[in-house]
Coordinates of C-alpha atoms and ligand atoms in Angstrom, one line a residue:
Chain A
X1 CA 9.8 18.8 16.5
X2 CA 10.4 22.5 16.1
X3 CA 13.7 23.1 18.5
X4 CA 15.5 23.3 15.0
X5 CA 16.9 26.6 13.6
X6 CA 17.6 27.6 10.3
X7 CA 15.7 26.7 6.7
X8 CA 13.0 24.4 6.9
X9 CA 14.8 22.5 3.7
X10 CA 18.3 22.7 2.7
X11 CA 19.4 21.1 -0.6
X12 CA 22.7 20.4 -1.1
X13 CA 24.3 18.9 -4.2
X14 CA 21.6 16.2 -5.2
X15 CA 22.1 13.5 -7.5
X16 CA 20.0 10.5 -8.7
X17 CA 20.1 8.0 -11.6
X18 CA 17.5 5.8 -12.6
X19 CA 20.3 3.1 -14.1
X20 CA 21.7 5.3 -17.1
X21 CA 19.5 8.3 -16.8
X22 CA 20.4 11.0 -15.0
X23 CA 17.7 12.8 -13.4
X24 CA 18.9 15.1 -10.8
X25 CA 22.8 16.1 -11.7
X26 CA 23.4 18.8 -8.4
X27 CA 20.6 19.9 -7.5
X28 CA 21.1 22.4 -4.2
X29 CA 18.3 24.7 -3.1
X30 CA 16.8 26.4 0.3
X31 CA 13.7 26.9 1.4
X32 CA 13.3 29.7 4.5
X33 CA 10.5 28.7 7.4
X34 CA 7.2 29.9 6.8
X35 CA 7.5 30.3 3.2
X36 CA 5.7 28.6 -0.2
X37 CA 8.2 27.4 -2.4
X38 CA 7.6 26.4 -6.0
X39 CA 9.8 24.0 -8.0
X40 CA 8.9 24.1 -12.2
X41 CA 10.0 22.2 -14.6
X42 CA 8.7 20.4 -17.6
X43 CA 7.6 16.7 -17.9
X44 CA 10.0 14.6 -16.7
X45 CA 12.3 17.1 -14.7
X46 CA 12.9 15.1 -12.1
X47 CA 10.2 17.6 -9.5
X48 CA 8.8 13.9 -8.5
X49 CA 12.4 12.2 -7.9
X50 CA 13.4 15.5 -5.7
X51 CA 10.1 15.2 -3.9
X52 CA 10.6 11.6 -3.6
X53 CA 14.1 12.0 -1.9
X54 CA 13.3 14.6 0.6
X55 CA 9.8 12.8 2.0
X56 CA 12.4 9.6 2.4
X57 CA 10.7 7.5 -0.1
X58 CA 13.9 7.4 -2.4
X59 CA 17.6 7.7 -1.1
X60 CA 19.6 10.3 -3.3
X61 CA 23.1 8.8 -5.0
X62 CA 24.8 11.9 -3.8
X63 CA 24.7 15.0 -1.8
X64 CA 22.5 16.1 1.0
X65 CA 19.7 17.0 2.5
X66 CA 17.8 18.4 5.5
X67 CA 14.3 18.7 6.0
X68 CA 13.4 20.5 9.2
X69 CA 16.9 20.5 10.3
X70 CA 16.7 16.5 10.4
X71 CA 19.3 14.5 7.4
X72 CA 16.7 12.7 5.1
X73 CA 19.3 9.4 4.8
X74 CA 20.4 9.3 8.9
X75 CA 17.4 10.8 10.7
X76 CA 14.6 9.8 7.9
X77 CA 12.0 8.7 11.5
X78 CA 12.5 12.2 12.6
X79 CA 12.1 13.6 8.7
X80 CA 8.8 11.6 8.8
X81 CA 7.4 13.3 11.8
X82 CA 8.3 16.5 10.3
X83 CA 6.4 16.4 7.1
X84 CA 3.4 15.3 5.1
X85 CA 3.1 14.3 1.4
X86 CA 0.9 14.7 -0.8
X87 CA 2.3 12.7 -4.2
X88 CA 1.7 13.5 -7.5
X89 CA -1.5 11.0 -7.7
X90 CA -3.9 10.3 -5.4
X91 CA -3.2 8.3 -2.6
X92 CA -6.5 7.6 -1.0
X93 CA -8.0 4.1 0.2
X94 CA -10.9 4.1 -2.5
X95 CA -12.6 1.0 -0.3
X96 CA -13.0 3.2 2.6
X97 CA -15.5 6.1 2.9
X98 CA -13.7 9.6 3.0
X99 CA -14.3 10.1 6.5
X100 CA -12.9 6.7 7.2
X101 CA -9.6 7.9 5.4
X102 CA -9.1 10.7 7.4
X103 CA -9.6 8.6 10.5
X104 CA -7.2 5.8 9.6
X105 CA -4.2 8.6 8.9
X106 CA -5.0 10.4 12.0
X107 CA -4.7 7.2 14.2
X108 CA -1.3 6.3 12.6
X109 CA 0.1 9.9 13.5
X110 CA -1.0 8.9 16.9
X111 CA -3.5 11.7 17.1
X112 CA -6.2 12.2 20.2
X113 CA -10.1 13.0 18.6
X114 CA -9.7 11.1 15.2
X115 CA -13.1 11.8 14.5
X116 CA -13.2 15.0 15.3
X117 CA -10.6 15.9 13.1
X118 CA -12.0 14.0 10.6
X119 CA -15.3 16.0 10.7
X120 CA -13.3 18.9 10.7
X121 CA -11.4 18.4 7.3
X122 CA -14.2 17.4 5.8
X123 CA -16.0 20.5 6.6
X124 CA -12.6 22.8 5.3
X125 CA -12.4 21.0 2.0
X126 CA -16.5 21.0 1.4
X127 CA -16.8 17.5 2.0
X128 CA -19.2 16.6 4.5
X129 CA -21.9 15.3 2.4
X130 CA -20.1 12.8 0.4
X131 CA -17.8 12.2 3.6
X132 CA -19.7 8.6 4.4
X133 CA -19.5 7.5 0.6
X134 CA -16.8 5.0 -0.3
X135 CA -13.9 7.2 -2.2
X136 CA -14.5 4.9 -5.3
X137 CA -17.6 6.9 -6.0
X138 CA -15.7 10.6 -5.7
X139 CA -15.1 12.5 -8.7
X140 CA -11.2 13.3 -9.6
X141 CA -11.3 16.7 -7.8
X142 CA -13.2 14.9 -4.6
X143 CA -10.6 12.6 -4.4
X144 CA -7.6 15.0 -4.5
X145 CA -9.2 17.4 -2.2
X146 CA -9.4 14.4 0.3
X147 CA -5.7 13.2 -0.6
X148 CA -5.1 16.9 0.4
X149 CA -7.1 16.5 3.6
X150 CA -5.3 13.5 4.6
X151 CA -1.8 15.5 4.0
X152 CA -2.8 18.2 6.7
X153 CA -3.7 15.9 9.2
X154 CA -1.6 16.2 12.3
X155 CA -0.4 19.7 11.2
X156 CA 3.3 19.0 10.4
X157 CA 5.7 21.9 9.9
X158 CA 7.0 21.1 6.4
X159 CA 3.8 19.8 3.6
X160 CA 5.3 18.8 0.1
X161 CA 2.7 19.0 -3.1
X162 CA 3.5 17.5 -5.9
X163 CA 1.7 19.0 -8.6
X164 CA -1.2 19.5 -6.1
X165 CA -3.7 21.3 -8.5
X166 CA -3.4 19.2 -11.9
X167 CA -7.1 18.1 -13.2
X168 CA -8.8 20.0 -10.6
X169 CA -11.5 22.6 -12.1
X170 CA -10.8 26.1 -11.6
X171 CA -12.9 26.5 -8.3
X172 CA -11.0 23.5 -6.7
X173 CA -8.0 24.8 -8.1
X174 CA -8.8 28.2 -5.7
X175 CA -9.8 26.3 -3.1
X176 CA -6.4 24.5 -3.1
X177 CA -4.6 27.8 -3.4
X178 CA -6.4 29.2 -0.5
X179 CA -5.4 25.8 1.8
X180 CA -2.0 26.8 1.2
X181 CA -1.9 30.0 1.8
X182 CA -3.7 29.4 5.4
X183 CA -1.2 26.9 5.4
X184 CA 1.8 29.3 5.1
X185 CA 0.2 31.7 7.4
X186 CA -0.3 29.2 9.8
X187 CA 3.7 28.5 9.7
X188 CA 4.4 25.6 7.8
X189 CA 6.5 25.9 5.1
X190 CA 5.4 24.5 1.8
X191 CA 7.3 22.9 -1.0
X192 CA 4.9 22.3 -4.1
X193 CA 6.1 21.7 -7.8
X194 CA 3.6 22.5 -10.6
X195 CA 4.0 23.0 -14.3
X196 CA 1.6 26.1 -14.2
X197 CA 3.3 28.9 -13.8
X198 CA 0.2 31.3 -13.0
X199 CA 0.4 28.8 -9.7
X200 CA 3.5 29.7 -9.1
X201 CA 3.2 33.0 -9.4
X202 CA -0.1 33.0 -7.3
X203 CA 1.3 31.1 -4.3
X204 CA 5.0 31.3 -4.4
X205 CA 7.8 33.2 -2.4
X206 CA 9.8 32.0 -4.2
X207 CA 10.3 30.2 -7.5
X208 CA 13.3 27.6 -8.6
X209 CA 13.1 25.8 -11.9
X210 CA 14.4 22.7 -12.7
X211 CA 16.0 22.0 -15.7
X212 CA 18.2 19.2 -17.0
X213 CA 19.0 18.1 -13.4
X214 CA 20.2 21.5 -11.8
X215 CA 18.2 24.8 -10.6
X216 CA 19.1 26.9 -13.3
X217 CA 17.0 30.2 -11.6
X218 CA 15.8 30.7 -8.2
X219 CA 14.6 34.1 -6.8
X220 CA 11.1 35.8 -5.8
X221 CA 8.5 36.4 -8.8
X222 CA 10.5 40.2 -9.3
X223 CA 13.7 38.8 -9.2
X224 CA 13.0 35.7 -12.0
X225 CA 10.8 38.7 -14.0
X226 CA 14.1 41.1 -14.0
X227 CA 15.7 37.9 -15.5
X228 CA 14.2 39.3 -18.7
X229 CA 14.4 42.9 -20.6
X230 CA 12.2 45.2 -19.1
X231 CA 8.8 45.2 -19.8
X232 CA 7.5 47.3 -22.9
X233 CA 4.4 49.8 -22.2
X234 CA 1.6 48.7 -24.3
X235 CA -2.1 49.9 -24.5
X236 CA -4.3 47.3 -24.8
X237 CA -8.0 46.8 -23.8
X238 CA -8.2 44.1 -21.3
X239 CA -9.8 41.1 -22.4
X240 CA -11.6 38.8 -19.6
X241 CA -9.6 35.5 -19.8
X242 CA -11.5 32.4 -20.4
X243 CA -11.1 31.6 -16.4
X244 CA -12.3 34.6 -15.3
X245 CA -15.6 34.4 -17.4
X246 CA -15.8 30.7 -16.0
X247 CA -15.6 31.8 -12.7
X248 CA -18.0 34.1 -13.2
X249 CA -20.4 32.2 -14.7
X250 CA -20.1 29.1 -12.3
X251 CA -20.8 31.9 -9.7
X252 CA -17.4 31.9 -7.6
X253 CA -16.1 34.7 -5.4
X254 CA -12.9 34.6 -7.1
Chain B
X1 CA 9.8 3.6 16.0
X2 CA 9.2 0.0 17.7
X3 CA 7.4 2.0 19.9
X4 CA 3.9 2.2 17.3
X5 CA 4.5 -0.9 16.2
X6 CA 1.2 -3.0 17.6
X7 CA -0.6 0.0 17.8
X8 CA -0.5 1.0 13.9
X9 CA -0.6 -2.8 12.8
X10 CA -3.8 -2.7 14.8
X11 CA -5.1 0.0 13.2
X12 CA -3.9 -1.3 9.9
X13 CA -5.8 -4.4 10.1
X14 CA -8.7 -3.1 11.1
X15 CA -8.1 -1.3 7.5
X16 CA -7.5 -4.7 5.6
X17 CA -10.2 -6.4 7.1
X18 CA -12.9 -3.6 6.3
X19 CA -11.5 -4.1 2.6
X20 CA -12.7 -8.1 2.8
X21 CA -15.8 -7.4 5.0
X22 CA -17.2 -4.8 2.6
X23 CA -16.2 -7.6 -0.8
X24 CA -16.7 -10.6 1.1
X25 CA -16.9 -12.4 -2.5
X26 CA -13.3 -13.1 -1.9
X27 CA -13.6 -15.2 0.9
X28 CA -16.5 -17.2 -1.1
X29 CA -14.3 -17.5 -4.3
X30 CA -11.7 -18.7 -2.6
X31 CA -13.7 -22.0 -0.5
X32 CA -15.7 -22.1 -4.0
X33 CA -13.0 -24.3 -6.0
X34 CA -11.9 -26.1 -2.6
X35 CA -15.8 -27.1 -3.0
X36 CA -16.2 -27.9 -5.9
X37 CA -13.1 -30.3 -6.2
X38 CA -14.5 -32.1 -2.8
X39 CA -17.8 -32.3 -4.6
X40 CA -16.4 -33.6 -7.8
X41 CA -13.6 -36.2 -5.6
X42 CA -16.5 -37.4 -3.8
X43 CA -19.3 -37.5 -5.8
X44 CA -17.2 -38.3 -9.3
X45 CA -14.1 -39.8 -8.6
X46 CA -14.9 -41.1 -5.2
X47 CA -16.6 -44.2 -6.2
X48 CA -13.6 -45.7 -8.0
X49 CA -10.8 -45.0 -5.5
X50 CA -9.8 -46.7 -3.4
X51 CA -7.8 -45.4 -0.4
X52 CA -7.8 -49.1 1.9
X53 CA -8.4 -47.0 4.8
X54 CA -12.4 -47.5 4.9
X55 CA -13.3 -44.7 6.3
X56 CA -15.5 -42.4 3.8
X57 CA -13.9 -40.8 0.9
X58 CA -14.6 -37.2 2.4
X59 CA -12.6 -38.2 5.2
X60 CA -9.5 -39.2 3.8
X61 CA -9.2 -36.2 1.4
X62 CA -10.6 -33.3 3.6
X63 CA -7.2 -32.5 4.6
X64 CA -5.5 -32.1 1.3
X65 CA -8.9 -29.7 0.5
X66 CA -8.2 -27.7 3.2
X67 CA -4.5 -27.4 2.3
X68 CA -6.1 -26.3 -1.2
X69 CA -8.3 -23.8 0.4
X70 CA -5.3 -21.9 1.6
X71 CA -3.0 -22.2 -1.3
X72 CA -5.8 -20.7 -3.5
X73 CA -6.9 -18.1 -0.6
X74 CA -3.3 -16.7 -0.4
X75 CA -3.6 -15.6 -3.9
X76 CA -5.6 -12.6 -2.4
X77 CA -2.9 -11.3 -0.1
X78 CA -0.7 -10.9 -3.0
X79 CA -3.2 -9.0 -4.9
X80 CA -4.5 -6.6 -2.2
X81 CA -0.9 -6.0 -1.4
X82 CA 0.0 -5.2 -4.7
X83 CA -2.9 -2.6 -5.4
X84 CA -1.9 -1.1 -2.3
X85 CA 1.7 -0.6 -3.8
X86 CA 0.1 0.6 -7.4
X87 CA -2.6 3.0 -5.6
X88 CA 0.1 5.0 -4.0
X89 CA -1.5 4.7 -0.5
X90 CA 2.1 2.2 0.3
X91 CA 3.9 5.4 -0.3
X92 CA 1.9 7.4 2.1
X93 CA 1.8 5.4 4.9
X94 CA 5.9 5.0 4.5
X95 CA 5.9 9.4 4.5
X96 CA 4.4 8.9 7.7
X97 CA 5.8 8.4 11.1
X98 CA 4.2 5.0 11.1
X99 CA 6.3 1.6 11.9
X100 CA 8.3 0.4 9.3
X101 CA 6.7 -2.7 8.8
X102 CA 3.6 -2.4 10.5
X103 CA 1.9 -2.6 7.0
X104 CA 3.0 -5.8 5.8
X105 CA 2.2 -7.1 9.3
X106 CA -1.3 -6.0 8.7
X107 CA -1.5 -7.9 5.4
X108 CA -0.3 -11.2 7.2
X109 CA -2.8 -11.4 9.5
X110 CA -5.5 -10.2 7.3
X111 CA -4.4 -13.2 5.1
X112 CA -4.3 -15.2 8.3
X113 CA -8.0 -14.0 9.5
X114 CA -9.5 -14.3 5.6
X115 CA -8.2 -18.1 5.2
X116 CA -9.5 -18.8 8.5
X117 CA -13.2 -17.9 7.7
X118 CA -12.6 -19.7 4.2
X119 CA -11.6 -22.7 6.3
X120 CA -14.3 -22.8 8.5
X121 CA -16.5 -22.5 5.4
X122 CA -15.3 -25.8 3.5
X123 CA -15.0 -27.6 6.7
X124 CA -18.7 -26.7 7.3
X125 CA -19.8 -27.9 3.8
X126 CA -17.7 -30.8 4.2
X127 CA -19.8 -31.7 7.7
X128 CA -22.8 -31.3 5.1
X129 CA -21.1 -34.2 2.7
X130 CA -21.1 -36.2 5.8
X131 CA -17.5 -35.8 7.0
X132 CA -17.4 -37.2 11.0
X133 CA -14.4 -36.5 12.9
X134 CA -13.4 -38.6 16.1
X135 CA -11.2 -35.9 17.4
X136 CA -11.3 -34.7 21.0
X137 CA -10.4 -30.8 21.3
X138 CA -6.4 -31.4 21.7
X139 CA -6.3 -33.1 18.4
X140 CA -8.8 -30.5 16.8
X141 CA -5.9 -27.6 18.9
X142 CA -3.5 -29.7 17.0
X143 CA -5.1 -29.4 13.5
X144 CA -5.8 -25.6 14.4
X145 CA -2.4 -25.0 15.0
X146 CA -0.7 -27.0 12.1
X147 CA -3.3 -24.8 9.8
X148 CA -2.3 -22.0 11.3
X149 CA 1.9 -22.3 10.9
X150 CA 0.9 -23.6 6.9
X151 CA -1.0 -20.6 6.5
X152 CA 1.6 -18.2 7.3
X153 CA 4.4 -20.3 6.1
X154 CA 2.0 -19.9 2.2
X155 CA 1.5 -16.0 3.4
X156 CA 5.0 -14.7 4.0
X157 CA 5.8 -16.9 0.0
X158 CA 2.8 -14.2 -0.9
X159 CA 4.4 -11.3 0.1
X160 CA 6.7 -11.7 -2.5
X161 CA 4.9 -11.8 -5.4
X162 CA 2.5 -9.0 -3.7
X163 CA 5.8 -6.7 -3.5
X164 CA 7.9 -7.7 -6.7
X165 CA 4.9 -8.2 -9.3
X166 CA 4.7 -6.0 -12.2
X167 CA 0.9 -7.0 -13.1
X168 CA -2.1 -8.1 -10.9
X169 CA -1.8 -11.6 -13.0
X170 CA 1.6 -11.8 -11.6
X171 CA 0.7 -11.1 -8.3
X172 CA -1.4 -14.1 -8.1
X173 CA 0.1 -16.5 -10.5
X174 CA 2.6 -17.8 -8.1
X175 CA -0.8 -20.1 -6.6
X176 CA -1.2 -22.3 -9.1
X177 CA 1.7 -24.8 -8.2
X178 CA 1.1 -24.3 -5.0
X179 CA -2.7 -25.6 -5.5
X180 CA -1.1 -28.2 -7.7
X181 CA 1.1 -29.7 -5.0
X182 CA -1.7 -31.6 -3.3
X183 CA -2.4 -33.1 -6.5
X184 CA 0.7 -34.8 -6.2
X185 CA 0.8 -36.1 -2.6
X186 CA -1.4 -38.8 -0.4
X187 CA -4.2 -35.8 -0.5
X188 CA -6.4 -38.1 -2.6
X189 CA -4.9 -41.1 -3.3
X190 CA -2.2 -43.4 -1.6
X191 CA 1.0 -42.8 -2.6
X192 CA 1.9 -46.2 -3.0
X193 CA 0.0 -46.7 -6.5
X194 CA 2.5 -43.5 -8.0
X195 CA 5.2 -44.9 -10.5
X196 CA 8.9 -44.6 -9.1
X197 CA 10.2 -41.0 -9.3
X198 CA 6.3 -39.2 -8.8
X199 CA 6.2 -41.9 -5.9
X200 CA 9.2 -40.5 -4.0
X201 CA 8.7 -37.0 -4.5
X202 CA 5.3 -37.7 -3.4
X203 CA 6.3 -39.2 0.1
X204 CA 8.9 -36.6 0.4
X205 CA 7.1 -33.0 -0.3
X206 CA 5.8 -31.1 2.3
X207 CA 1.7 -31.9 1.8
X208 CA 2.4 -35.8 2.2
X209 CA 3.0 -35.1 6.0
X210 CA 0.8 -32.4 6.6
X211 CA -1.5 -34.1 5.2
X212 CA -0.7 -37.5 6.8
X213 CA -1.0 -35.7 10.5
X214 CA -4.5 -34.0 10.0
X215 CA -5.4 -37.1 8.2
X216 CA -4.8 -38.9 11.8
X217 CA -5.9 -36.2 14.2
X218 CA -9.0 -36.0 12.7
X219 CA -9.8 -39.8 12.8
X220 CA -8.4 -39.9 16.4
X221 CA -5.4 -42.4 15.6
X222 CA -2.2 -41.7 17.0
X223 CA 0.3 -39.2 14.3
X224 CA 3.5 -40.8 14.9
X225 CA 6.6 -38.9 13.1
X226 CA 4.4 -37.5 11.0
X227 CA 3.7 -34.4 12.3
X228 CA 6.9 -33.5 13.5
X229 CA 7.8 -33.7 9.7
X230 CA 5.0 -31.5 9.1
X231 CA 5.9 -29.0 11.9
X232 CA 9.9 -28.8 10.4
X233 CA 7.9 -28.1 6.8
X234 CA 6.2 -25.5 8.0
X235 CA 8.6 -24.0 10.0
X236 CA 11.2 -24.2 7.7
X237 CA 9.2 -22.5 5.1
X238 CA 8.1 -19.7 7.0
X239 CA 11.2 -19.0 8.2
X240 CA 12.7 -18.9 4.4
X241 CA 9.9 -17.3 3.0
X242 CA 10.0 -14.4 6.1
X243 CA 13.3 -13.4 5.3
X244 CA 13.2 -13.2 1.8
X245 CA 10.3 -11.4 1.7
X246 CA 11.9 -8.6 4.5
X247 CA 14.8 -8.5 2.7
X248 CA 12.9 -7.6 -0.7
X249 CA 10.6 -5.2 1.4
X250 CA 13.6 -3.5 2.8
X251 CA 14.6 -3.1 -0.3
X252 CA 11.5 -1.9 -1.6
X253 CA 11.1 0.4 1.4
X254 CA 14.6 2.7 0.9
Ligands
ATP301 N1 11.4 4.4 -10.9 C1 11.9 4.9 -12.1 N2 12.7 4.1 -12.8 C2 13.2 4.6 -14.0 N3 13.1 5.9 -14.4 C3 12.3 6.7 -13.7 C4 11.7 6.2 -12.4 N4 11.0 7.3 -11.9 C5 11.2 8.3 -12.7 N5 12.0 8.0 -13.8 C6 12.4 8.9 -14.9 O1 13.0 10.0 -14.3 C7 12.7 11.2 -14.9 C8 12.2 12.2 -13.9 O2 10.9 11.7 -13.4 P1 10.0 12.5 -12.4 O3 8.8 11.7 -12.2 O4 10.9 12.9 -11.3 O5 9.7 13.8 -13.3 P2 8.7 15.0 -13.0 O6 9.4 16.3 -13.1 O7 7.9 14.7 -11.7 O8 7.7 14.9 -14.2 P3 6.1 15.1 -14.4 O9 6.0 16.6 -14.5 O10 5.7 14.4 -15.6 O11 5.5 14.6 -13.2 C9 11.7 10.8 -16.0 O12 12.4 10.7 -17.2 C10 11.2 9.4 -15.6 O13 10.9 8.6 -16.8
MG302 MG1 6.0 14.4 -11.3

């Protein structure tokens, strides 16, 4: 599934309504191979509805797209092959143990070793002791590590997150941050939205904001920064920041 | 995508059934009522009604119990169907590269595999209460079969509600006619003591003849018409109730 050429995601001229209200009025965007793109926008942007339409969950009312050089409406089997989701809540089995999840989503991507690459997740996302628990029991940041974990299984070429690090604690929150940069490094290309923009600006080739149903600014972190007048020089003694003396106290590396 | 097909709805069920294993209180709830009425119809009512066939009362209305059994046991598909819609784990497995309908599959025949062990509970309890069948094994094939179609006629009316339902009350609402319906058919009394109008829709709804045939294979009398009426029922239902419920999970699904 990689003899395509060209941007992993091409956006062209998106619309959707939910009955009156129009969510996405032209929304057209690219995202290169290999690179971490972040979509912002406030509550209610419409970051879910594009995410929605290009993982083939939702069809778009007009305009196109491609995901990994495959058409989301004509060639949405292919599409599927070419991507993993991870949606804005968790999507986890809470019956089943952790390990159990991992297992079930790498059987139905038809992979060899299930357990295996089970035990292997669980180990990359510091799971392994509460990996035989049932997912009820996990705490909020457990269970979206493991919805993470279930995302990578199968290593597809193009991941969405949809607002991957919201109500994780700041050490999760690195931990995420570090997935996804292995992730790009690795090769895949990464679509996440967020609302934080220190995310964005930690992960991010490039940054698009959604506004009122277009991209009103795409561009690399330098570029959208230009975007305003140039930066005053000012003196001031550098306070630590509230995360950074969390951090420290909870005894990170960060 | 055909190509997956048995293999994920394999691995799907194997899902679905380790939910009802590991809260096996839904297969007792459901035979509970289905007990309880053949307790009270026996024990309570029994006595004073006569049915002219003088065989014992927990003979005569076993069948229209078991008919209850499923009715009230389908009420679970719907529900575990619709959490799987509200949890968000429906939208991963459609992001995946899995068969398209591989999922509801795996409901049906969890619902299939549940009712049976429900069924085989009552009848086992009814054994206790002293119910004697004269049926040699191609009646009992017969009875196994009829059981069978009625089950997954009542499961694919399930999948309805378990897509379409906006609250877990509404997912499982839909039962209560349908463990009505025996109420008003030769499931505990004869027909011919109903006034007029009841009297003719009694002879003429569905549980009359299903009723009617078990009724006879289990005393080892010959069915007659009977359950070739039963047979169109069922078939005629599950067709119905199949294609409406593909049509809204098509729907659902793009
Ligand atoms: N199924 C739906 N039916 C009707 N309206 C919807 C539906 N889904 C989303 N909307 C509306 O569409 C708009 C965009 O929703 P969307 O979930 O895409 O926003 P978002 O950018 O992801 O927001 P958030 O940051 O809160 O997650 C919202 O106003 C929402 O109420
Ligand atoms: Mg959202």
């Amino acid at each position: 599934m990689t003899n395509q050429q060209g941007p992993a995601i091409q956006v062209n001229g998106l619309e959707k309504s939910y009955k009156e209200l129009r969510v996405l009025r032209g929304v057209s965007f690219e995202v290169a191979r290999g690179s971490i793109f972040a979509l912002l926008g406030s509550n209610g942007a419409g970051k879910t509805t594009a995410v929605k339409i290009l993982s083939t969950l939702l069809k778009a009312d007009a305009g196109t797209a491609r995901v990994n050089g495959f058409d989301v409406a004509a060639q949405a089997a292919d599409v599927r092959e070419s991507i993993s989701l991870t949606g804005q809540f968790a999507a986890v089995d809470e019956i089943l143990s952790g390990r159990e999840n991992l297992v079930l989503v790498a059987r139905l991507r038809h992979l060899k070793d299930p357990g295996g690459i089970a035990d292997d997740l669980l180990r990359r996302f510091s799971l392994t002791e509460a990996g035989g628990r049932r997912v009820a029991t996990y705490s909020g940041g457990m269970r979206r590590r493991l919805d993470i974990a279930m995302s990578l299984i199968g290593e597809p070429p193009v991941i969405f997150l949809d607002e991957p690090t919201t109500g994780l604690d700041p050490q999760a929150r690195i931990e995420v941050w570090q997935a996804v940069k292995d992730l790009a490094a690795g090769g895949a290309t990464v679509l996440l939205t967020t609302q934080y923009l220190d995310e964005a600006e930690q992960l991010a080739d490039r940054i698009a904001i959604l506004h009122e149903g277009r991209i009103i600014v795409n561009g690399t972190l330098a570029e959208l920064k230009r975007l305003l007048p140039p930066a005053k020089v000012e003196y001031v003694e550098k306070q630590p920041s509230l995360e950074d003396v969390f951090l420290s106290l909870v005894g990170t590396k960060a | 995508m055909a190509k997956h097909f048995f293999g994920d709805t394999t691995v799907l069920l194997g899902r679905s059934l380790r939910h009802i294993t590991r809260s096996p209180d839904t297969i007792i709830t459901t035979a509970i009522m289905p007990v309880a009425l053949m307790l009270m119809f026996v024990y309570v009512f029994g006595g004073a009604i006569s049915t002219g066939s003088g065989t014992p009362y927990v003979n005569y209305m076993l069948p229209g119990i078991l008919l209850i059994t499923v009715a009230s046991g389908i009420a679970y598909t719907a529900y575990r169907l619709f959490m799987d819609l509200q949890g968000g784990i429906f939208e991963r497995f459609q992001s995946m590269p899995t068969a398209r309908s591989s999922v509801l599959w795996a409901h049906v025949l969890t619902s299939l595999v549940a009712n049976l062990v429900s069924l085989v509970v009552v009848m086992l309890v009814a054994l206790l209460m002293g119910f004697r069948s004269a049926a040699g094994v191609p009646a009992w094939l017969a009875v196994a079969g009829i059981l069978t179609l009625f089950t997954l006629a009542l499961t694919w009316i399930a999948v309805i509600p378990g897509l379409t339902a906006k609250t877990m009350e509404g997912a499982s609402a839909f039962s209560y006619p349908l463990i009505f319906l025996p109420f008003l058919s030769s499931a505990f009394v004869p027909t011919g003591t109903m006034p007029g109008p009841l009297r003719v829709f009694a002879e003429n709804q569905p549980v009359t003849s299903i009723v009617n045939a078990v009724r006879a294979l289990f005393a080892g009398q010959p069915v007659g018409d009977d359950i070739w009426v039963a047979l169109a029922w069922c078939a005629g239902i599950l067709v119905v109730a199949y294609g409406f419920a593909m049509r809204v999970y098509r729907r659902r699904i793009t």
